[in-house]
């Protein structure tokens, strides 16, 4: 079945019209690391094929303790950094920890230096996402749909995607927004789900810096990326059927926005979208070692 809705920055890492894949029987082959090749390719295009850990940011002891508490609350985002998203947590405690971390952010200007850019760019794994002051949205809830259509509530379709048992991991891959859009930099959101090696990739063109901590973007395309047994020896890409240009003409501003980094260190990133959604992300397991 297919379902499309207005865009909202709350995703899998953002709210997006969602197309749920048809149920497919899982092959007996051992599960691969879906979309890993795709994310590595994006790092090469961004000019960051090899990753060297920067010197640890000088975060106050308070910040380090808060990061540890937040990740513990969220279950670390899964065993070994490769598990499923945290979906059921103490929302009031989560919001409080996020606000406290933002007050002690050790990297308030992430675009300022090459050191801070190494902290910011490339792969991040989404641990959780929410919209402060709103109840958890449910796809089957009439009230969730009412708030989405008539107010500014989060997308129930997004809830179906990131809340579904078929979704394994959600990643963001950030290129360097400095010099965009001329340099063609893109921000990618990768949702792994279903059969081994299957992911949905949504791309947004970066359109310049908004300020010292945020950039403008415009959704420009997407596709299903199928690797492994189902995708054949070279993999298969199937276009994601959402006409972003047409949607922008029909509802101006729905495919555009800005994305801010409000906390950043070598372990954790907190970001906020222009519609109020909050994203908590951590580095995938072994990122700095790679």
mmCIF file of C-alpha atoms in Angstrom:
data_model
loop_
_atom_site.group_PDB
_atom_site.id
_atom_site.type_symbol
_atom_site.label_atom_id
_atom_site.label_comp_id
_atom_site.label_asym_id
_atom_site.label_seq_id
_atom_site.Cartn_x
_atom_site.Cartn_y
_atom_site.Cartn_z
ATOM 1 C CA UNK A 1 0.000 0.000 0.000
ATOM 2 C CA UNK A 2 1.073 3.538 -0.607
ATOM 3 C CA UNK A 3 0.374 6.641 1.414
ATOM 4 C CA UNK A 4 1.550 10.195 0.838
ATOM 5 C CA UNK A 5 1.145 13.305 3.011
ATOM 6 C CA UNK A 6 2.504 16.772 3.421
ATOM 7 C CA UNK A 7 6.143 17.019 4.307
ATOM 8 C CA UNK A 8 7.324 17.793 7.800
ATOM 9 C CA UNK A 9 10.922 17.863 8.897
ATOM 10 C CA UNK A 10 10.292 15.211 11.508
ATOM 11 C CA UNK A 11 11.499 12.241 9.420
ATOM 12 C CA UNK A 12 12.523 9.007 9.966
ATOM 13 C CA UNK A 13 14.739 11.613 10.637
ATOM 14 C CA UNK A 14 12.112 13.911 9.196
ATOM 15 C CA UNK A 15 8.406 13.761 8.287
ATOM 16 C CA UNK A 16 7.945 12.652 4.726
ATOM 17 C CA UNK A 17 5.240 11.178 2.605
ATOM 18 C CA UNK A 18 5.796 7.490 3.150
ATOM 19 C CA UNK A 19 5.560 4.510 0.835
ATOM 20 C CA UNK A 20 5.466 1.315 2.853
ATOM 21 C CA UNK A 21 7.073 -1.667 1.114
ATOM 22 C CA UNK A 22 5.031 -4.753 0.304
ATOM 23 C CA UNK A 23 5.609 -7.621 2.711
ATOM 24 C CA UNK A 24 8.336 -9.853 1.370
ATOM 25 C CA UNK A 25 9.561 -13.181 2.606
ATOM 26 C CA UNK A 26 12.935 -12.914 4.227
ATOM 27 C CA UNK A 27 15.646 -14.913 2.489
ATOM 28 C CA UNK A 28 17.552 -17.424 4.537
ATOM 29 C CA UNK A 29 20.851 -15.653 3.817
ATOM 30 C CA UNK A 30 22.628 -13.995 6.678
ATOM 31 C CA UNK A 31 21.565 -10.376 7.165
ATOM 32 C CA UNK A 32 23.977 -7.870 5.627
ATOM 33 C CA UNK A 33 24.723 -4.309 6.660
ATOM 34 C CA UNK A 34 22.049 -2.528 4.549
ATOM 35 C CA UNK A 35 22.950 0.758 2.846
ATOM 36 C CA UNK A 36 26.530 0.652 4.199
ATOM 37 C CA UNK A 37 27.963 0.796 0.680
ATOM 38 C CA UNK A 38 25.644 3.694 -0.151
ATOM 39 C CA UNK A 39 26.688 5.679 2.924
ATOM 40 C CA UNK A 40 30.395 5.050 2.206
ATOM 41 C CA UNK A 41 29.898 6.297 -1.350
ATOM 42 C CA UNK A 42 28.333 9.484 -0.035
ATOM 43 C CA UNK A 43 31.338 10.093 2.231
ATOM 44 C CA UNK A 44 33.632 9.807 -0.787
ATOM 45 C CA UNK A 45 31.554 12.329 -2.721
ATOM 46 C CA UNK A 46 31.684 14.642 0.277
ATOM 47 C CA UNK A 47 35.465 14.364 0.362
ATOM 48 C CA UNK A 48 35.620 12.471 3.661
ATOM 49 C CA UNK A 49 36.426 8.884 2.672
ATOM 50 C CA UNK A 50 38.778 8.397 5.601
ATOM 51 C CA UNK A 51 37.601 9.502 8.996
ATOM 52 C CA UNK A 52 40.031 10.604 11.654
ATOM 53 C CA UNK A 53 38.665 11.246 15.106
ATOM 54 C CA UNK A 54 39.174 14.874 16.136
ATOM 55 C CA UNK A 55 40.583 15.730 19.501
ATOM 56 C CA UNK A 56 37.782 15.247 22.045
ATOM 57 C CA UNK A 57 35.742 18.416 22.434
ATOM 58 C CA UNK A 58 36.242 20.129 25.750
ATOM 59 C CA UNK A 59 32.752 19.427 27.029
ATOM 60 C CA UNK A 60 32.030 20.140 30.684
ATOM 61 C CA UNK A 61 31.765 17.129 32.965
ATOM 62 C CA UNK A 62 28.096 18.016 33.304
ATOM 63 C CA UNK A 63 27.594 17.583 29.557
ATOM 64 C CA UNK A 64 29.359 14.216 29.515
ATOM 65 C CA UNK A 65 27.170 12.977 32.365
ATOM 66 C CA UNK A 66 24.023 14.220 30.619
ATOM 67 C CA UNK A 67 25.005 12.488 27.365
ATOM 68 C CA UNK A 68 25.535 9.220 29.224
ATOM 69 C CA UNK A 69 22.177 9.603 30.978
ATOM 70 C CA UNK A 70 20.375 10.387 27.721
ATOM 71 C CA UNK A 71 21.835 7.414 25.866
ATOM 72 C CA UNK A 72 21.025 5.150 28.804
ATOM 73 C CA UNK A 73 17.429 6.409 28.768
ATOM 74 C CA UNK A 74 17.200 5.640 25.050
ATOM 75 C CA UNK A 75 18.839 2.261 25.368
ATOM 76 C CA UNK A 76 21.896 3.449 23.446
ATOM 77 C CA UNK A 77 19.919 3.253 20.211
ATOM 78 C CA UNK A 78 20.394 -0.500 20.099
ATOM 79 C CA UNK A 79 23.016 -3.087 20.899
ATOM 80 C CA UNK A 80 26.371 -2.180 19.384
ATOM 81 C CA UNK A 81 24.935 0.902 17.759
ATOM 82 C CA UNK A 82 23.167 -1.156 15.076
ATOM 83 C CA UNK A 83 19.827 -1.829 16.785
ATOM 84 C CA UNK A 84 16.392 -0.411 16.255
ATOM 85 C CA UNK A 85 15.313 3.091 17.190
ATOM 86 C CA UNK A 86 14.149 3.831 20.722
ATOM 87 C CA UNK A 87 10.361 4.222 20.535
ATOM 88 C CA UNK A 88 8.979 4.081 24.089
ATOM 89 C CA UNK A 89 10.676 6.372 26.583
ATOM 90 C CA UNK A 90 9.857 8.794 29.389
ATOM 91 C CA UNK A 91 9.029 11.847 27.249
ATOM 92 C CA UNK A 92 9.228 14.439 30.022
ATOM 93 C CA UNK A 93 12.656 13.186 31.087
ATOM 94 C CA UNK A 94 13.791 13.017 27.458
ATOM 95 C CA UNK A 95 12.774 16.626 26.773
ATOM 96 C CA UNK A 96 14.434 17.807 29.980
ATOM 97 C CA UNK A 97 17.752 16.116 29.130
ATOM 98 C CA UNK A 98 17.711 17.545 25.608
ATOM 99 C CA UNK A 99 17.139 21.073 26.909
ATOM 100 C CA UNK A 100 19.895 20.712 29.517
ATOM 101 C CA UNK A 101 22.385 19.498 26.908
ATOM 102 C CA UNK A 102 21.564 22.363 24.571
ATOM 103 C CA UNK A 103 22.457 24.800 27.362
ATOM 104 C CA UNK A 104 25.970 23.316 27.681
ATOM 105 C CA UNK A 105 26.630 22.716 23.968
ATOM 106 C CA UNK A 106 30.448 22.542 23.520
ATOM 107 C CA UNK A 107 30.212 23.237 19.752
ATOM 108 C CA UNK A 108 27.851 26.188 19.237
ATOM 109 C CA UNK A 109 29.369 27.038 15.820
ATOM 110 C CA UNK A 110 29.782 23.711 14.012
ATOM 111 C CA UNK A 111 30.709 25.303 10.656
ATOM 112 C CA UNK A 112 33.465 27.488 12.106
ATOM 113 C CA UNK A 113 36.530 25.201 11.925
ATOM 114 C CA UNK A 114 37.698 22.017 10.232
ATOM 115 C CA UNK A 115 37.829 20.401 13.668
ATOM 116 C CA UNK A 116 34.154 21.115 14.331
ATOM 117 C CA UNK A 117 33.243 20.039 10.790
ATOM 118 C CA UNK A 118 34.835 16.631 11.386
ATOM 119 C CA UNK A 119 32.560 16.302 14.385
ATOM 120 C CA UNK A 120 29.498 17.225 12.295
ATOM 121 C CA UNK A 121 29.771 15.547 8.894
ATOM 122 C CA UNK A 122 29.031 12.085 7.504
ATOM 123 C CA UNK A 123 27.054 9.269 9.159
ATOM 124 C CA UNK A 124 24.771 9.628 12.160
ATOM 125 C CA UNK A 125 22.313 7.076 13.514
ATOM 126 C CA UNK A 126 18.944 8.359 14.670
ATOM 127 C CA UNK A 127 18.187 7.295 18.240
ATOM 128 C CA UNK A 128 14.832 9.043 18.596
ATOM 129 C CA UNK A 129 12.796 11.936 17.231
ATOM 130 C CA UNK A 130 9.886 13.873 18.743
ATOM 131 C CA UNK A 131 8.084 17.193 18.705
ATOM 132 C CA UNK A 132 8.125 18.961 22.101
ATOM 133 C CA UNK A 133 4.794 19.675 23.680
ATOM 134 C CA UNK A 134 2.911 17.150 21.541
ATOM 135 C CA UNK A 135 1.686 13.716 22.443
ATOM 136 C CA UNK A 136 3.108 10.689 20.694
ATOM 137 C CA UNK A 137 1.370 10.445 17.317
ATOM 138 C CA UNK A 138 -0.343 7.229 16.207
ATOM 139 C CA UNK A 139 -1.262 6.264 12.644
ATOM 140 C CA UNK A 140 -4.601 4.782 13.760
ATOM 141 C CA UNK A 141 -5.576 7.738 15.969
ATOM 142 C CA UNK A 142 -8.310 10.089 14.563
ATOM 143 C CA UNK A 143 -7.015 12.816 16.899
ATOM 144 C CA UNK A 144 -3.495 12.516 15.422
ATOM 145 C CA UNK A 145 -4.926 12.954 11.926
ATOM 146 C CA UNK A 146 -7.077 15.910 13.012
ATOM 147 C CA UNK A 147 -4.060 17.744 14.460
ATOM 148 C CA UNK A 148 -1.974 16.934 11.395
ATOM 149 C CA UNK A 149 -4.574 18.192 8.887
ATOM 150 C CA UNK A 150 -5.977 21.203 10.712
ATOM 151 C CA UNK A 151 -3.112 22.217 13.019
ATOM 152 C CA UNK A 152 0.670 21.672 13.063
ATOM 153 C CA UNK A 153 0.796 18.150 14.426
ATOM 154 C CA UNK A 154 3.417 15.568 13.397
ATOM 155 C CA UNK A 155 2.679 13.282 10.446
ATOM 156 C CA UNK A 156 0.844 10.039 11.311
ATOM 157 C CA UNK A 157 2.414 8.506 8.199
ATOM 158 C CA UNK A 158 5.852 9.170 9.671
ATOM 159 C CA UNK A 159 4.716 7.372 12.816
ATOM 160 C CA UNK A 160 3.774 4.353 10.719
ATOM 161 C CA UNK A 161 7.254 4.257 9.161
ATOM 162 C CA UNK A 162 9.535 4.887 12.145
ATOM 163 C CA UNK A 163 7.242 3.052 14.543
ATOM 164 C CA UNK A 164 6.873 -0.055 12.430
ATOM 165 C CA UNK A 165 8.559 -3.278 13.455
ATOM 166 C CA UNK A 166 9.971 -3.592 9.927
ATOM 167 C CA UNK A 167 12.194 -0.516 10.360
ATOM 168 C CA UNK A 168 15.668 -1.426 11.619
ATOM 169 C CA UNK A 169 17.789 1.719 11.479
ATOM 170 C CA UNK A 170 17.480 5.326 10.419
ATOM 171 C CA UNK A 171 20.629 7.211 9.405
ATOM 172 C CA UNK A 172 21.473 10.743 8.345
ATOM 173 C CA UNK A 173 24.442 11.450 6.100
ATOM 174 C CA UNK A 174 25.564 15.084 6.100
ATOM 175 C CA UNK A 175 27.751 16.645 3.406
ATOM 176 C CA UNK A 176 29.443 20.031 3.861
ATOM 177 C CA UNK A 177 26.777 22.746 3.463
ATOM 178 C CA UNK A 178 29.348 25.511 3.120
ATOM 179 C CA UNK A 179 29.360 26.660 -0.496
ATOM 180 C CA UNK A 180 25.988 25.081 -1.251
ATOM 181 C CA UNK A 181 23.995 24.985 -3.440
ATOM 182 C CA UNK A 182 26.784 25.611 -5.974
ATOM 183 C CA UNK A 183 28.798 22.614 -4.742
ATOM 184 C CA UNK A 184 25.841 20.210 -5.062
ATOM 185 C CA UNK A 185 25.998 19.121 -1.403
ATOM 186 C CA UNK A 186 23.151 16.902 -0.220
ATOM 187 C CA UNK A 187 21.670 15.787 3.064
ATOM 188 C CA UNK A 188 20.507 12.160 2.956
ATOM 189 C CA UNK A 189 18.158 10.245 5.211
ATOM 190 C CA UNK A 190 18.433 6.461 4.968
ATOM 191 C CA UNK A 191 15.749 4.182 6.420
ATOM 192 C CA UNK A 192 16.599 0.476 6.595
ATOM 193 C CA UNK A 193 13.653 -1.909 6.707
ATOM 194 C CA UNK A 194 12.183 -5.221 5.655
ATOM 195 C CA UNK A 195 14.210 -7.715 3.618
ATOM 196 C CA UNK A 196 17.981 -7.724 4.187
ATOM 197 C CA UNK A 197 19.735 -4.986 2.239
ATOM 198 C CA UNK A 198 16.629 -2.827 1.649
ATOM 199 C CA UNK A 199 16.543 0.896 2.430
ATOM 200 C CA UNK A 200 14.674 4.053 1.490
ATOM 201 C CA UNK A 201 16.928 7.033 0.722
ATOM 202 C CA UNK A 202 15.483 10.570 0.754
ATOM 203 C CA UNK A 203 17.749 13.334 -0.545
ATOM 204 C CA UNK A 204 17.630 17.047 0.194
ATOM 205 C CA UNK A 205 19.766 19.601 -1.623
ATOM 206 C CA UNK A 206 21.592 21.912 0.766
ATOM 207 C CA UNK A 207 20.933 25.565 -0.067
ATOM 208 C CA UNK A 208 23.421 27.527 1.982
ATOM 209 C CA UNK A 209 24.021 28.401 5.620
ATOM 210 C CA UNK A 210 21.244 30.042 7.593
ATOM 211 C CA UNK A 211 23.468 31.023 10.530
ATOM 212 C CA UNK A 212 26.387 29.652 12.572
ATOM 213 C CA UNK A 213 24.548 26.432 13.420
ATOM 214 C CA UNK A 214 21.970 25.721 10.689
ATOM 215 C CA UNK A 215 21.563 25.304 6.933
ATOM 216 C CA UNK A 216 18.728 25.617 4.434
ATOM 217 C CA UNK A 217 17.580 22.578 2.459
ATOM 218 C CA UNK A 218 15.109 21.497 -0.233
ATOM 219 C CA UNK A 219 13.876 17.940 -0.703
ATOM 220 C CA UNK A 220 14.768 16.921 -4.236
ATOM 221 C CA UNK A 221 14.375 13.160 -4.665
ATOM 222 C CA UNK A 222 14.511 9.690 -3.274
ATOM 223 C CA UNK A 223 14.692 6.010 -4.101
ATOM 224 C CA UNK A 224 14.526 2.515 -2.671
ATOM 225 C CA UNK A 225 17.991 0.960 -2.562
ATOM 226 C CA UNK A 226 17.951 -2.848 -2.713
ATOM 227 C CA UNK A 227 21.188 -4.753 -2.131
ATOM 228 C CA UNK A 228 22.103 -8.365 -1.446
ATOM 229 C CA UNK A 229 19.912 -11.280 -2.470
ATOM 230 C CA UNK A 230 16.971 -9.140 -3.556
ATOM 231 C CA UNK A 231 18.983 -6.517 -5.461
ATOM 232 C CA UNK A 232 21.217 -8.697 -7.585
ATOM 233 C CA UNK A 233 25.008 -8.430 -7.992
ATOM 234 C CA UNK A 234 25.006 -4.668 -8.626
ATOM 235 C CA UNK A 235 22.016 -3.705 -6.508
ATOM 236 C CA UNK A 236 18.766 -2.124 -7.663
ATOM 237 C CA UNK A 237 17.336 1.382 -7.263
ATOM 238 C CA UNK A 238 13.598 2.029 -7.527
ATOM 239 C CA UNK A 239 12.441 5.692 -7.645
ATOM 240 C CA UNK A 240 10.512 6.964 -4.622
ATOM 241 C CA UNK A 241 7.220 8.142 -6.198
ATOM 242 C CA UNK A 242 6.869 11.614 -4.709
ATOM 243 C CA UNK A 243 7.030 14.552 -7.188
ATOM 244 C CA UNK A 244 8.761 17.073 -4.916
ATOM 245 C CA UNK A 245 8.757 19.861 -7.528
ATOM 246 C CA UNK A 246 5.022 19.471 -8.135
ATOM 247 C CA UNK A 247 4.343 19.351 -4.402
ATOM 248 C CA UNK A 248 6.289 22.588 -3.906
ATOM 249 C CA UNK A 249 4.186 24.324 -6.579
ATOM 250 C CA UNK A 250 0.952 23.102 -5.012
ATOM 251 C CA UNK A 251 1.963 23.872 -1.433
ATOM 252 C CA UNK A 252 4.840 26.391 -1.409
ATOM 253 C CA UNK A 253 7.313 25.846 1.399
ATOM 254 C CA UNK A 254 6.402 22.215 2.065
ATOM 255 C CA UNK A 255 9.617 20.834 0.549
ATOM 256 C CA UNK A 256 11.926 23.473 2.028
ATOM 257 C CA UNK A 257 13.167 24.331 5.475
ATOM 258 C CA UNK A 258 16.196 24.676 7.715
ATOM 259 C CA UNK A 259 17.981 22.274 10.028
ATOM 260 C CA UNK A 260 19.958 23.351 13.098
ATOM 261 C CA UNK A 261 22.547 21.580 15.240
ATOM 262 C CA UNK A 262 21.915 22.504 18.874
ATOM 263 C CA UNK A 263 24.327 20.080 20.563
ATOM 264 C CA UNK A 264 27.434 18.409 19.131
ATOM 265 C CA UNK A 265 30.297 16.349 20.453
ATOM 266 C CA UNK A 266 32.133 13.207 19.299
ATOM 267 C CA UNK A 267 29.338 10.929 20.569
ATOM 268 C CA UNK A 268 26.062 12.800 20.215
ATOM 269 C CA UNK A 269 24.258 15.314 18.000
ATOM 270 C CA UNK A 270 20.941 17.015 18.760
ATOM 271 C CA UNK A 271 19.222 18.866 15.931
ATOM 272 C CA UNK A 272 16.013 20.835 15.485
ATOM 273 C CA UNK A 273 13.992 21.395 12.334
ATOM 274 C CA UNK A 274 12.144 24.531 11.315
ATOM 275 C CA UNK A 275 8.783 22.977 12.276
ATOM 276 C CA UNK A 276 9.887 22.193 15.817
ATOM 277 C CA UNK A 277 10.895 18.554 15.556
ATOM 278 C CA UNK A 278 13.880 17.365 17.615
ATOM 279 C CA UNK A 279 16.306 14.657 16.492
ATOM 280 C CA UNK A 280 18.735 12.824 18.781
ATOM 281 C CA UNK A 281 21.523 11.034 16.908
ATOM 282 C CA UNK A 282 24.708 9.194 17.749
ATOM 283 C CA UNK A 283 27.669 7.953 15.750
ATOM 284 C CA UNK A 284 27.289 4.385 14.409
ATOM 285 C CA UNK A 285 29.312 1.738 16.205
ATOM 286 C CA UNK A 286 32.997 1.846 15.222
ATOM 287 C CA UNK A 287 32.677 5.107 13.281
ATOM 288 C CA UNK A 288 35.869 6.726 14.558
ATOM 289 C CA UNK A 289 37.815 3.491 14.262
ATOM 290 C CA UNK A 290 36.860 3.263 10.575
#
